[in-house]
Amino acid sequence: MEKMPKWADVVLIPLISLILAAIISGLVILALGSNPIAALQVMLNGALGSQYNFGNTIYYATNFIFTGLAVAVAAHAGLFNIGGEGQAMLGGLGVAIVCLMIPFPHWSLALVCSIVGAAAAGAAWAFVPAYLQAKRGSHIVITTIMFNQMAFALLNYLLVGPLKSPGGMEPASASFPATTHLPSFHDMLAPFGIAFSRGAMANFSFVIAIIAAAAVWVLIWHTRLGYEMRSLGKSEPAAKYAGINPFRIIMITMAISGGLAGMMALNNVQGEAERLILGAVEGAGFIGIAVALMGRNHPVGIVLAALLFGVLYQGGMSLSQDQTLRIPRELVVVIQALVILFTGALDTMVRTPLERLFISLRGGRSAKAAE
């Protein structure tokens, strides 16, 4: 028998954790001599107060959906893929090669090939850590961290060497051809007579991210492969007894996970920068871990958590730029860290008393029914 209803596990615990993180953040802001209510208003206005701000919030949320899904898929198989950062960097390389090497007549054809290029590059970067885990027992957390550093070094080499834009001073590739540019929200909504900010960074990648979330839901809960992944994640000895090959599942799972992380490049490389630049991932690979934790590794939860972190990211920049409050940009990182702390490391602190509460309530109802 479950200790608490599903809705409490999926909604109530993250909500309480979020409230606790907000309270602690408010106390930190108060300690800095600022008004936490005013800070919250600035953050919300900065994230949702205009079409431009909302479009940028969606842009950051798109990044986090891809990386959150990558972490979640691996987690269902009992793997902790912390290498989303490096896999997203290599996904950008895949997108850049496709967009620069092939003369596309239309963005839709470029998008299909970019999806393949980004997913293949991300999956390839996850291949070696997966093999070492499956065949040699190397801990995948250690190997994927190392591969994050290697990805940065590789990209740095390529962007100051073979892929560097001719005549350019910064480590970046040449700009992609105009026929590869993805439609922005302004372009997508204009045919329906809906005006949207032209300068907002949100683009067609958001639609791909939602489709990817739906695909992950089908994969995990409605396919044999998903069942095998979840079985391995619950108990490897039991999975082996049921005839499931752990090596095969680990390799496939990490390929899907790395491919999803790599697809983040559709948003930041092809959709926004329209060229490959160093540091384009901006830590989204690591934030994906928090997004997956808060979303309970469920695609719906991940989309909602990604939107929340998008608000934190975009609103945080507005907060740091506010001249009246004078709150440092680093405080946003502190708030994100508190959300991660309460939704991940301190999950038991919230879960245990709630489980006791639901058990006592269930016991009370059973006693009344017996009378």
GROMACS .gro file of C-alpha atoms in nm, residues 102-353:
model
  252
  102ILE     CA    1   2.449   2.146  -4.617
  103PRO     CA    2   2.278   2.413  -4.833
  104PHE     CA    3   1.917   2.384  -4.716
  105PRO     CA    4   1.639   2.544  -4.924
  106HIS     CA    5   1.405   2.580  -4.622
  107TRP     CA    6   1.431   2.591  -4.242
  108SER     CA    7   1.201   2.287  -4.199
  109LEU     CA    8   1.446   2.061  -4.383
  110ALA     CA    9   1.732   2.213  -4.184
  111LEU     CA   10   1.544   2.143  -3.861
  112VAL     CA   11   1.495   1.773  -3.941
  113CYS     CA   12   1.865   1.729  -4.018
  114SER     CA   13   1.964   1.939  -3.716
  115ILE     CA   14   1.758   1.716  -3.486
  116VAL     CA   15   1.943   1.414  -3.623
  117GLY     CA   16   2.282   1.589  -3.599
  118ALA     CA   17   2.228   1.721  -3.244
  119ALA     CA   18   2.086   1.393  -3.111
  120ALA     CA   19   2.357   1.185  -3.278
  121ALA     CA   20   2.637   1.406  -3.143
  122GLY     CA   21   2.492   1.405  -2.790
  123ALA     CA   22   2.439   1.030  -2.800
  124ALA     CA   23   2.791   0.971  -2.928
  125TRP     CA   24   2.933   1.178  -2.641
  126ALA     CA   25   2.738   0.965  -2.392
  127PHE     CA   26   2.852   0.639  -2.555
  128VAL     CA   27   3.190   0.602  -2.383
  129PRO     CA   28   3.065   0.670  -2.026
  130ALA     CA   29   2.780   0.429  -2.092
  131TYR     CA   30   3.018   0.157  -2.216
  132LEU     CA   31   3.253   0.206  -1.920
  133GLN     CA   32   2.957   0.180  -1.680
  134ALA     CA   33   2.802  -0.122  -1.849
  135LYS     CA   34   3.118  -0.317  -1.923
  136ARG     CA   35   3.378  -0.204  -1.668
  137GLY     CA   36   3.166  -0.084  -1.377
  138SER     CA   37   3.310   0.270  -1.388
  139HIS     CA   38   3.083   0.511  -1.203
  140ILE     CA   39   2.891   0.709  -1.460
  141VAL     CA   40   2.886   1.024  -1.244
  142ILE     CA   41   3.265   1.043  -1.252
  143THR     CA   42   3.301   0.966  -1.622
  144THR     CA   43   3.029   1.206  -1.734
  145ILE     CA   44   3.182   1.488  -1.526
  146MET     CA   45   3.514   1.422  -1.696
  147PHE     CA   46   3.345   1.424  -2.034
  148ASN     CA   47   3.194   1.765  -1.958
  149GLN     CA   48   3.546   1.906  -1.924
  150MET     CA   49   3.663   1.723  -2.235
  151ALA     CA   50   3.369   1.861  -2.434
  152PHE     CA   51   3.459   2.217  -2.333
  153ALA     CA   52   3.824   2.162  -2.432
  154LEU     CA   53   3.724   2.007  -2.765
  155LEU     CA   54   3.483   2.287  -2.847
  156ASN     CA   55   3.740   2.548  -2.746
  157TYR     CA   56   3.993   2.390  -2.983
  158LEU     CA   57   3.746   2.375  -3.272
  159LEU     CA   58   3.616   2.730  -3.225
  160VAL     CA   59   3.962   2.888  -3.221
  161GLY     CA   60   4.079   2.660  -3.503
  162PRO     CA   61   3.894   2.463  -3.770
  163LEU     CA   62   3.546   2.608  -3.708
  164LYS     CA   63   3.646   2.966  -3.633
  165SER     CA   64   3.473   3.232  -3.839
  166PRO     CA   65   3.719   3.384  -4.093
  167GLY     CA   66   3.827   3.725  -3.966
  168GLY     CA   67   3.638   3.683  -3.637
  169MET     CA   68   3.802   3.765  -3.303
  170GLU     CA   69   3.584   3.558  -3.067
  171PRO     CA   70   3.572   3.177  -3.039
  172ALA     CA   71   3.267   3.122  -3.259
  173SER     CA   72   3.175   2.961  -3.587
  174ALA     CA   73   3.048   3.148  -3.890
  175SER     CA   74   2.681   3.251  -3.887
  176PHE     CA   75   2.442   2.992  -4.026
  177PRO     CA   76   2.270   3.061  -4.361
  178ALA     CA   77   1.936   3.241  -4.337
  179THR     CA   78   1.751   2.934  -4.467
  180THR     CA   79   1.843   2.744  -4.149
  181HIS     CA   80   1.702   3.006  -3.908
  182LEU     CA   81   1.414   2.874  -3.698
  183PRO     CA   82   1.095   3.083  -3.672
  184SER     CA   83   1.065   3.291  -3.357
  185PHE     CA   84   0.738   3.314  -3.161
  186HIS     CA   85   0.679   3.641  -3.347
  187ASP     CA   86   0.702   3.459  -3.681
  188MET     CA   87   0.493   3.163  -3.560
  189LEU     CA   88   0.205   3.368  -3.421
  190ALA     CA   89   0.188   3.639  -3.689
  191PRO     CA   90  -0.015   3.421  -3.938
  192PHE     CA   91  -0.284   3.386  -3.666
  193GLY     CA   92  -0.303   3.763  -3.618
  194ILE     CA   93  -0.135   3.743  -3.277
  195ALA     CA   94   0.130   4.004  -3.215
  196PHE     CA   95   0.434   3.891  -3.017
  197SER     CA   96   0.761   4.062  -2.934
  198ARG     CA   97   1.006   4.039  -3.222
  199GLY     CA   98   1.309   4.053  -2.992
  200ALA     CA   99   1.212   3.764  -2.760
  201MET     CA  100   1.439   3.460  -2.792
  202ALA     CA  101   1.166   3.192  -2.782
  203ASN     CA  102   1.152   2.998  -3.105
  204PHE     CA  103   1.016   2.683  -3.270
  205SER     CA  104   1.240   2.465  -3.053
  206PHE     CA  105   0.982   2.496  -2.774
  207VAL     CA  106   0.740   2.291  -2.987
  208ILE     CA  107   1.010   2.026  -3.038
  209ALA     CA  108   1.074   2.022  -2.662
  210ILE     CA  109   0.704   1.956  -2.588
  211ILE     CA  110   0.697   1.679  -2.852
  212ALA     CA  111   1.011   1.531  -2.694
  213ALA     CA  112   0.841   1.533  -2.352
  214ALA     CA  113   0.539   1.348  -2.495
  215ALA     CA  114   0.771   1.100  -2.667
  216VAL     CA  115   0.954   1.033  -2.340
  217TRP     CA  116   0.619   0.972  -2.165
  218VAL     CA  117   0.525   0.714  -2.430
  219LEU     CA  118   0.871   0.556  -2.418
  220ILE     CA  119   0.891   0.517  -2.041
  221TRP     CA  120   0.535   0.407  -1.961
  222HIS     CA  121   0.398   0.258  -2.283
  223THR     CA  122   0.677   0.058  -2.449
  224ARG     CA  123   0.861  -0.263  -2.370
  225LEU     CA  124   1.192  -0.075  -2.373
  226GLY     CA  125   1.060   0.167  -2.112
  227TYR     CA  126   0.945  -0.124  -1.897
  228GLU     CA  127   1.291  -0.280  -1.921
  229MET     CA  128   1.455   0.052  -1.831
  230ARG     CA  129   1.234   0.094  -1.525
  231SER     CA  130   1.291  -0.267  -1.422
  232LEU     CA  131   1.667  -0.220  -1.438
  233GLY     CA  132   1.637   0.101  -1.240
  234LYS     CA  133   1.437  -0.070  -0.965
  235SER     CA  134   1.652  -0.380  -0.928
  236GLU     CA  135   1.931  -0.507  -1.153
  237PRO     CA  136   1.924  -0.864  -1.011
  238ALA     CA  137   1.548  -0.883  -1.068
  239ALA     CA  138   1.587  -0.743  -1.419
  240LYS     CA  139   1.852  -1.006  -1.499
  241TYR     CA  140   1.625  -1.279  -1.359
  242ALA     CA  141   1.352  -1.155  -1.596
  243GLY     CA  142   1.587  -1.192  -1.892
  244ILE     CA  143   1.672  -0.823  -1.935
  245ASN     CA  144   2.023  -0.752  -2.061
  246PRO     CA  145   2.167  -0.467  -1.845
  247PHE     CA  146   2.444  -0.388  -2.097
  248ARG     CA  147   2.193  -0.335  -2.379
  249ILE     CA  148   1.959  -0.123  -2.165
  250ILE     CA  149   2.238   0.095  -2.027
  251MET     CA  150   2.377   0.165  -2.374
  252ILE     CA  151   2.035   0.244  -2.523
  253THR     CA  152   1.930   0.455  -2.223
  254MET     CA  153   2.243   0.667  -2.227
  255ALA     CA  154   2.217   0.712  -2.604
  256ILE     CA  155   1.861   0.845  -2.565
  257SER     CA  156   1.963   1.058  -2.266
  258GLY     CA  157   2.265   1.205  -2.447
  259GLY     CA  158   2.055   1.261  -2.759
  260LEU     CA  159   1.795   1.459  -2.564
  261ALA     CA  160   2.066   1.673  -2.402
  262GLY     CA  161   2.222   1.729  -2.744
  263MET     CA  162   1.889   1.846  -2.885
  264MET     CA  163   1.906   2.148  -2.655
  265ALA     CA  164   2.131   2.295  -2.924
  266LEU     CA  165   1.826   2.335  -3.148
  267ASN     CA  166   1.717   2.614  -2.915
  268ASN     CA  167   2.034   2.798  -2.818
  269VAL     CA  168   2.255   2.736  -3.122
  270GLN     CA  169   2.020   2.717  -3.421
  271GLY     CA  170   1.721   2.904  -3.278
  272GLU     CA  171   1.887   3.192  -3.093
  273ALA     CA  172   2.259   3.249  -3.164
  274GLU     CA  173   2.234   3.110  -3.520
  275ARG     CA  174   2.601   3.011  -3.491
  276LEU     CA  175   2.807   2.798  -3.252
  277ILE     CA  176   2.969   2.996  -2.971
  278LEU     CA  177   3.173   2.891  -2.671
  279GLY     CA  178   2.972   2.878  -2.346
  280ALA     CA  179   2.634   2.870  -2.521
  281VAL     CA  180   2.504   2.599  -2.284
  282GLU     CA  181   2.522   2.840  -1.984
  283GLY     CA  182   2.497   2.566  -1.722
  284ALA     CA  183   2.164   2.429  -1.848
  285GLY     CA  184   2.302   2.076  -1.830
  286PHE     CA  185   2.339   2.104  -1.454
  287ILE     CA  186   2.009   2.286  -1.403
  288GLY     CA  187   1.846   1.992  -1.583
  289ILE     CA  188   1.933   1.778  -1.280
  290ALA     CA  189   1.730   2.005  -1.053
  291VAL     CA  190   1.448   2.019  -1.308
  292ALA     CA  191   1.429   1.639  -1.324
  293LEU     CA  192   1.440   1.611  -0.943
  294MET     CA  193   1.165   1.866  -0.898
  295GLY     CA  194   0.958   1.715  -1.179
  296ARG     CA  195   0.985   1.368  -1.022
  297ASN     CA  196   1.132   1.240  -1.351
  298HIS     CA  197   0.788   1.271  -1.514
  299PRO     CA  198   0.761   1.468  -1.842
  300VAL     CA  199   0.469   1.678  -1.718
  301GLY     CA  200   0.652   1.761  -1.397
  302ILE     CA  201   0.968   1.838  -1.594
  303VAL     CA  202   0.788   2.085  -1.823
  304LEU     CA  203   0.637   2.262  -1.521
  305ALA     CA  204   0.969   2.263  -1.332
  306ALA     CA  205   1.149   2.392  -1.642
  307LEU     CA  206   0.901   2.681  -1.664
  308LEU     CA  207   0.967   2.759  -1.298
  309PHE     CA  208   1.344   2.762  -1.352
  310GLY     CA  209   1.288   2.972  -1.664
  311VAL     CA  210   1.110   3.226  -1.444
  312LEU     CA  211   1.395   3.211  -1.191
  313TYR     CA  212   1.657   3.256  -1.463
  314GLN     CA  213   1.493   3.537  -1.660
  315GLY     CA  214   1.344   3.704  -1.351
  316GLY     CA  215   1.677   3.675  -1.173
  317MET     CA  216   1.849   3.876  -1.444
  318SER     CA  217   1.589   4.150  -1.407
  319LEU     CA  218   1.640   4.138  -1.031
  320SER     CA  219   2.016   4.178  -1.061
  321GLN     CA  220   1.971   4.473  -1.300
  322ASP     CA  221   1.726   4.654  -1.072
  323GLN     CA  222   1.894   4.973  -0.948
  324THR     CA  223   1.665   5.028  -0.648
  325LEU     CA  224   1.706   4.688  -0.481
  326ARG     CA  225   2.074   4.635  -0.575
  327ILE     CA  226   2.062   4.260  -0.530
  328PRO     CA  227   2.363   4.075  -0.676
  329ARG     CA  228   2.321   3.833  -0.966
  330GLU     CA  229   2.473   3.559  -0.751
  331LEU     CA  230   2.164   3.566  -0.529
  332VAL     CA  231   1.968   3.408  -0.813
  333VAL     CA  232   2.213   3.120  -0.806
  334VAL     CA  233   2.154   3.098  -0.429
  335ILE     CA  234   1.776   3.079  -0.487
  336GLN     CA  235   1.822   2.808  -0.750
  337ALA     CA  236   2.053   2.622  -0.512
  338LEU     CA  237   1.790   2.642  -0.236
  339VAL     CA  238   1.526   2.499  -0.470
  340ILE     CA  239   1.764   2.215  -0.559
  341LEU     CA  240   1.848   2.162  -0.192
  342PHE     CA  241   1.487   2.136  -0.078
  343THR     CA  242   1.359   1.936  -0.376
  344GLY     CA  243   1.655   1.699  -0.384
  345ALA     CA  244   1.879   1.665  -0.082
  346LEU     CA  245   1.616   1.760   0.178
  347ASP     CA  246   1.329   1.575   0.013
  348THR     CA  247   1.304   1.336   0.309
  349MET     CA  248   1.262   1.627   0.550
  350VAL     CA  249   0.931   1.712   0.378
  351ARG     CA  250   0.830   1.360   0.274
  352THR     CA  251   0.859   1.181   0.609
  353PRO     CA  252   0.618   1.401   0.812
   0.00000   0.00000   0.00000
